Short mmCIF file of C-alpha atoms in Angstrom, two decimals:
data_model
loop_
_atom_site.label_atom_id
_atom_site.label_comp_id
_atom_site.label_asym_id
_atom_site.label_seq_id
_atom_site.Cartn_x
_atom_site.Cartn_y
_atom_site.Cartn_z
CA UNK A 1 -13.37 -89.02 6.53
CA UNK A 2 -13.76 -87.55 10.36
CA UNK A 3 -16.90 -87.06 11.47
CA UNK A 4 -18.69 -84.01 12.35
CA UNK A 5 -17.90 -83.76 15.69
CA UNK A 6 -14.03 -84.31 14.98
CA UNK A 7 -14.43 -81.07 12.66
CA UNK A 8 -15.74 -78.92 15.20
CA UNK A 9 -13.02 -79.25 17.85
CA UNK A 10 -10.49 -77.82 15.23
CA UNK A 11 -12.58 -74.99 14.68
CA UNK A 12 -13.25 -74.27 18.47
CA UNK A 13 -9.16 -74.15 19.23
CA UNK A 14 -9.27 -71.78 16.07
CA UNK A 15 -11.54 -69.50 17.78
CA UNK A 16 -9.74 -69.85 21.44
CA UNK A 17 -6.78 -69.47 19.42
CA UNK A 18 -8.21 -65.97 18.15
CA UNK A 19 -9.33 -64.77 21.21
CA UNK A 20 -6.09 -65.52 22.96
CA UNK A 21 -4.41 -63.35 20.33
CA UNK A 22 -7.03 -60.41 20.72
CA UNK A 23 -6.57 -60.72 24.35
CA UNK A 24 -2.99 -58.88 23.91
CA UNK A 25 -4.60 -56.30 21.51
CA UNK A 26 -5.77 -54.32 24.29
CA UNK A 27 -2.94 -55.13 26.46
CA UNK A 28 -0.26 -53.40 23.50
CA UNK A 29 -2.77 -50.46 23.40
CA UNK A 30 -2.97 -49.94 26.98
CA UNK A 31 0.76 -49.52 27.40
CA UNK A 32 0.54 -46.56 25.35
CA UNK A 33 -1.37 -44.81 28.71
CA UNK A 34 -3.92 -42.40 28.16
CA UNK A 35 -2.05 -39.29 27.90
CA UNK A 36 -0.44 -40.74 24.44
CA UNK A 37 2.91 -42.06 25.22
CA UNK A 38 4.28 -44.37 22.53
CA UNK A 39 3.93 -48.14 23.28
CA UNK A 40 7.49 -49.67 24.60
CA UNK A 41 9.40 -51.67 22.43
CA UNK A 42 8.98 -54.76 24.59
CA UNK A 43 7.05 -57.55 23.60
CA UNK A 44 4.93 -59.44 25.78
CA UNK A 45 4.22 -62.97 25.35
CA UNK A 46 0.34 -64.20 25.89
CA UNK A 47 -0.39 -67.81 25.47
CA UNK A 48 -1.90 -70.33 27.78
CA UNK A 49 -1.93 -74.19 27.18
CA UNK A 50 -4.72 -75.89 26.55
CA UNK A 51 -6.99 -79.74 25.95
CA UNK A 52 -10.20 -79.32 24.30
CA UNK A 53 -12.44 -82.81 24.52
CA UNK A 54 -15.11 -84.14 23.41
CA UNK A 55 -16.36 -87.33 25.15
CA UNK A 56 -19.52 -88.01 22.76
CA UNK A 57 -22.59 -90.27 24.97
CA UNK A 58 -23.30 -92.55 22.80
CA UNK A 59 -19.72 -93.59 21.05
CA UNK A 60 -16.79 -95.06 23.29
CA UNK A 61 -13.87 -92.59 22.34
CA UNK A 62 -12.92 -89.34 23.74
CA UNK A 63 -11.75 -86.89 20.69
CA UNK A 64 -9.14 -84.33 22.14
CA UNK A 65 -6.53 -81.68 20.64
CA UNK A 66 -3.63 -81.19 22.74
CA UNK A 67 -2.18 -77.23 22.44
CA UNK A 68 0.94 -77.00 24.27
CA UNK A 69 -0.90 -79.55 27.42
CA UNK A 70 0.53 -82.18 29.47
CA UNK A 71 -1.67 -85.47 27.97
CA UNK A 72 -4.66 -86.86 29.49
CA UNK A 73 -3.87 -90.53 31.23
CA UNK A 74 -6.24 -93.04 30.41
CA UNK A 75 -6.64 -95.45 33.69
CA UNK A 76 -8.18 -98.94 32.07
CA UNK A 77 -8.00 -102.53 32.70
CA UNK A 78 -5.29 -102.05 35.04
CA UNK A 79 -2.87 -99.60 32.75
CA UNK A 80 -2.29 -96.02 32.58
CA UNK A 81 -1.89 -94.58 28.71
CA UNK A 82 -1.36 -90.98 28.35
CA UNK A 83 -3.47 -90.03 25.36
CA UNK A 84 -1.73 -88.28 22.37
CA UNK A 85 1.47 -87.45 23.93
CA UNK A 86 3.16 -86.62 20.76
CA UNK A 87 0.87 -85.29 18.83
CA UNK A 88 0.33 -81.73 19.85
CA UNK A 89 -0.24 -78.23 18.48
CA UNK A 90 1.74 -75.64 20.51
CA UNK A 91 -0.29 -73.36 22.81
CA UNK A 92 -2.95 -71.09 22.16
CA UNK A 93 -1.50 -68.02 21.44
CA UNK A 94 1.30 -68.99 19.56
CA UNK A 95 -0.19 -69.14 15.89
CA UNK A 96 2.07 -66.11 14.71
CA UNK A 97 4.77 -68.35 15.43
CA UNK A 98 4.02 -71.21 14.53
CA UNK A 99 1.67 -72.70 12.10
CA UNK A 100 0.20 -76.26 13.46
CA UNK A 101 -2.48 -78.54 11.45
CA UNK A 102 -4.93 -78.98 14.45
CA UNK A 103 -6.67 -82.19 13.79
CA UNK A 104 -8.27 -84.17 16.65
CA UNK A 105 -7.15 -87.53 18.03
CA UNK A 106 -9.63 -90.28 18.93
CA UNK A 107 -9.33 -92.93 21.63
CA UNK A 108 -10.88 -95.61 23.00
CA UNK A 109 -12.89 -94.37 26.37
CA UNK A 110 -14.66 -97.26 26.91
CA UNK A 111 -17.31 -98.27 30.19
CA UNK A 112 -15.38 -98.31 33.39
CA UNK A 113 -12.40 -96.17 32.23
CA UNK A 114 -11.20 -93.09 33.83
CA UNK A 115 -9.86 -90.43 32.52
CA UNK A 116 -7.03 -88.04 34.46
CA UNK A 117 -7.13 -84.13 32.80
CA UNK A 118 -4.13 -82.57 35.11
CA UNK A 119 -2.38 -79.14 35.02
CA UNK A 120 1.76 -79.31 34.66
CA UNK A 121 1.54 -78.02 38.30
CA UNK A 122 1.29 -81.89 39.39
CA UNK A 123 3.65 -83.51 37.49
CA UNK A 124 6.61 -80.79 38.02
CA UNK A 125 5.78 -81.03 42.18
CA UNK A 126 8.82 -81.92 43.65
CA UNK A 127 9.97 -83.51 46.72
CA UNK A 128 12.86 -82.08 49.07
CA UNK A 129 15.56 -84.23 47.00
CA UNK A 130 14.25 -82.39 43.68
CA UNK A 131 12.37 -85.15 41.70
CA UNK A 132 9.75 -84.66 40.25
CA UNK A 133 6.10 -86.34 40.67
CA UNK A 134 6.03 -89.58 39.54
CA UNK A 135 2.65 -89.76 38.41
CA UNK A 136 2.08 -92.21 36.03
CA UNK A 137 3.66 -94.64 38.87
CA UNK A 138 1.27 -93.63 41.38
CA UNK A 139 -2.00 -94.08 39.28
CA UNK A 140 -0.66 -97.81 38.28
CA UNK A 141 -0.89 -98.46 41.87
CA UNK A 142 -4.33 -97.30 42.35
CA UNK A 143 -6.07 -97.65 38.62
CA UNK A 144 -8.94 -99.86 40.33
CA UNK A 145 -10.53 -96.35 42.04
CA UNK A 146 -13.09 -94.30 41.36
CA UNK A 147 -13.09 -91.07 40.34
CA UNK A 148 -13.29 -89.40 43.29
CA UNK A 149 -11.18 -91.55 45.07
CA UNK A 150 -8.79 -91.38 42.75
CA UNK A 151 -8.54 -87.83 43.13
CA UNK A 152 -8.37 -88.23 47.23
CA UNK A 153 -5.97 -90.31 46.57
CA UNK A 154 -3.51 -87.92 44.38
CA UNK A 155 -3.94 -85.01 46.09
CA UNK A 156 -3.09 -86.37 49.59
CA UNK A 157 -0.34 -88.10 48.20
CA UNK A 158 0.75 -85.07 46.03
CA UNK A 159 0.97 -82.68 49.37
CA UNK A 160 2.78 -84.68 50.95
CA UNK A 161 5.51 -85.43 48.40
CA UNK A 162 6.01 -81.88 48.14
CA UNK A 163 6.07 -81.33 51.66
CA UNK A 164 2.73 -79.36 51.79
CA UNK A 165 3.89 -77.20 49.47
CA UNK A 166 3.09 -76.69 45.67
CA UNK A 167 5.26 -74.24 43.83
CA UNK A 168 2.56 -74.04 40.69
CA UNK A 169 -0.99 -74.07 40.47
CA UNK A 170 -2.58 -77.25 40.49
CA UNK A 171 -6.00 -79.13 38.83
CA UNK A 172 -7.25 -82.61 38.54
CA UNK A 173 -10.32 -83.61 36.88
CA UNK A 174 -11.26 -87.45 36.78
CA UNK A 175 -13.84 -88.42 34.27
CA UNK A 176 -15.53 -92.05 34.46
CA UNK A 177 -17.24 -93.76 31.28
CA UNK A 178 -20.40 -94.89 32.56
CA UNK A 179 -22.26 -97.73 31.35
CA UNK A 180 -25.26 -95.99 28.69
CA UNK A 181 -28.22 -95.30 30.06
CA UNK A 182 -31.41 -97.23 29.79
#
């Protein structure tokens, strides 16, 4: 049976999930203007990807749900593992359409590890030929840094594959296990 904690990040991406939808509420009422014109027949489309974690203090694992989110890479002993890569609910937003079972994943985050949360901004950069980021090959070269180094590391090397220019937004987050206090 999950534990407590696994429960609760369900029921947080339900509640995101609600206010994304009530986010276009006022958006459909606003296009009918104030003077009372009808509402246009178009529909507009609000969802926004998401990873909710939990990375618990005193348990090795990081719990996450994936909605519609490129997957977290796990930097340890040397490897990168993208966490949960296909196992994903679609994006917040989205439960109209589709109907997802959100459960949460647990993995093994132990003392020493890294963690890489990234946006899809840094993995579709691309160079002047047209290829994409290669991330995951980057990070295998450099899996021995520190957080912050780490992230020195990518976005240097980032800018200049794309020639100093990113065509999406972009956001890197690097989160070390510690070793437990006292």
């Amino acid at each position: 049976m999950p534990s407590g904690r696994e429960q609760e990040l369900p029921g947080l991406v339900g509640h995101l999930e609600a206010a994304v939808g009530s986010a276009e509420e006022p958006k459909q009422a606003e296009e009918a203007g104030a003077e009372g014109e009808e509402a246009s027949d178009e529909t507009h489309e609000a969802f926004v990807t998401a990873l909710v974690l939990d990375v618990p203090d005193h348990e090795p694992v990081v719990r996450l749900v994936k909605c519609g989110h490129p997957p977290p890479l796990l930097l340890s002993r040397g490897r990168v593992v993208p966490l949960g890569a296909d196992d994903a609910c679609p994006p917040l937003g989205l439960s109209d359409v589709l109907s997802p079972e959100v459960t949460a994943d647990s993995f093994a985050f132990e003392t020493g590890d890294v963690l890489l949360l990234y946006t899809d901004g840094v993995i579709e950069a691309r160079d002047r030929s047209r290829p994409f980021y290669p991330l995951t090959e980057r990070l295998t070269a450099w899996a021995g840094a520190g957080p912050q180094a780490l992230l020195d590391l990518l976005q240097d090397d980032l800018h200049a594959h794309a020639g100093g220019r990113l065509g999406d937004d972009v956001a890197l987050v690097a989160i070390e296990r510690l070793p437990p206090a006292g």
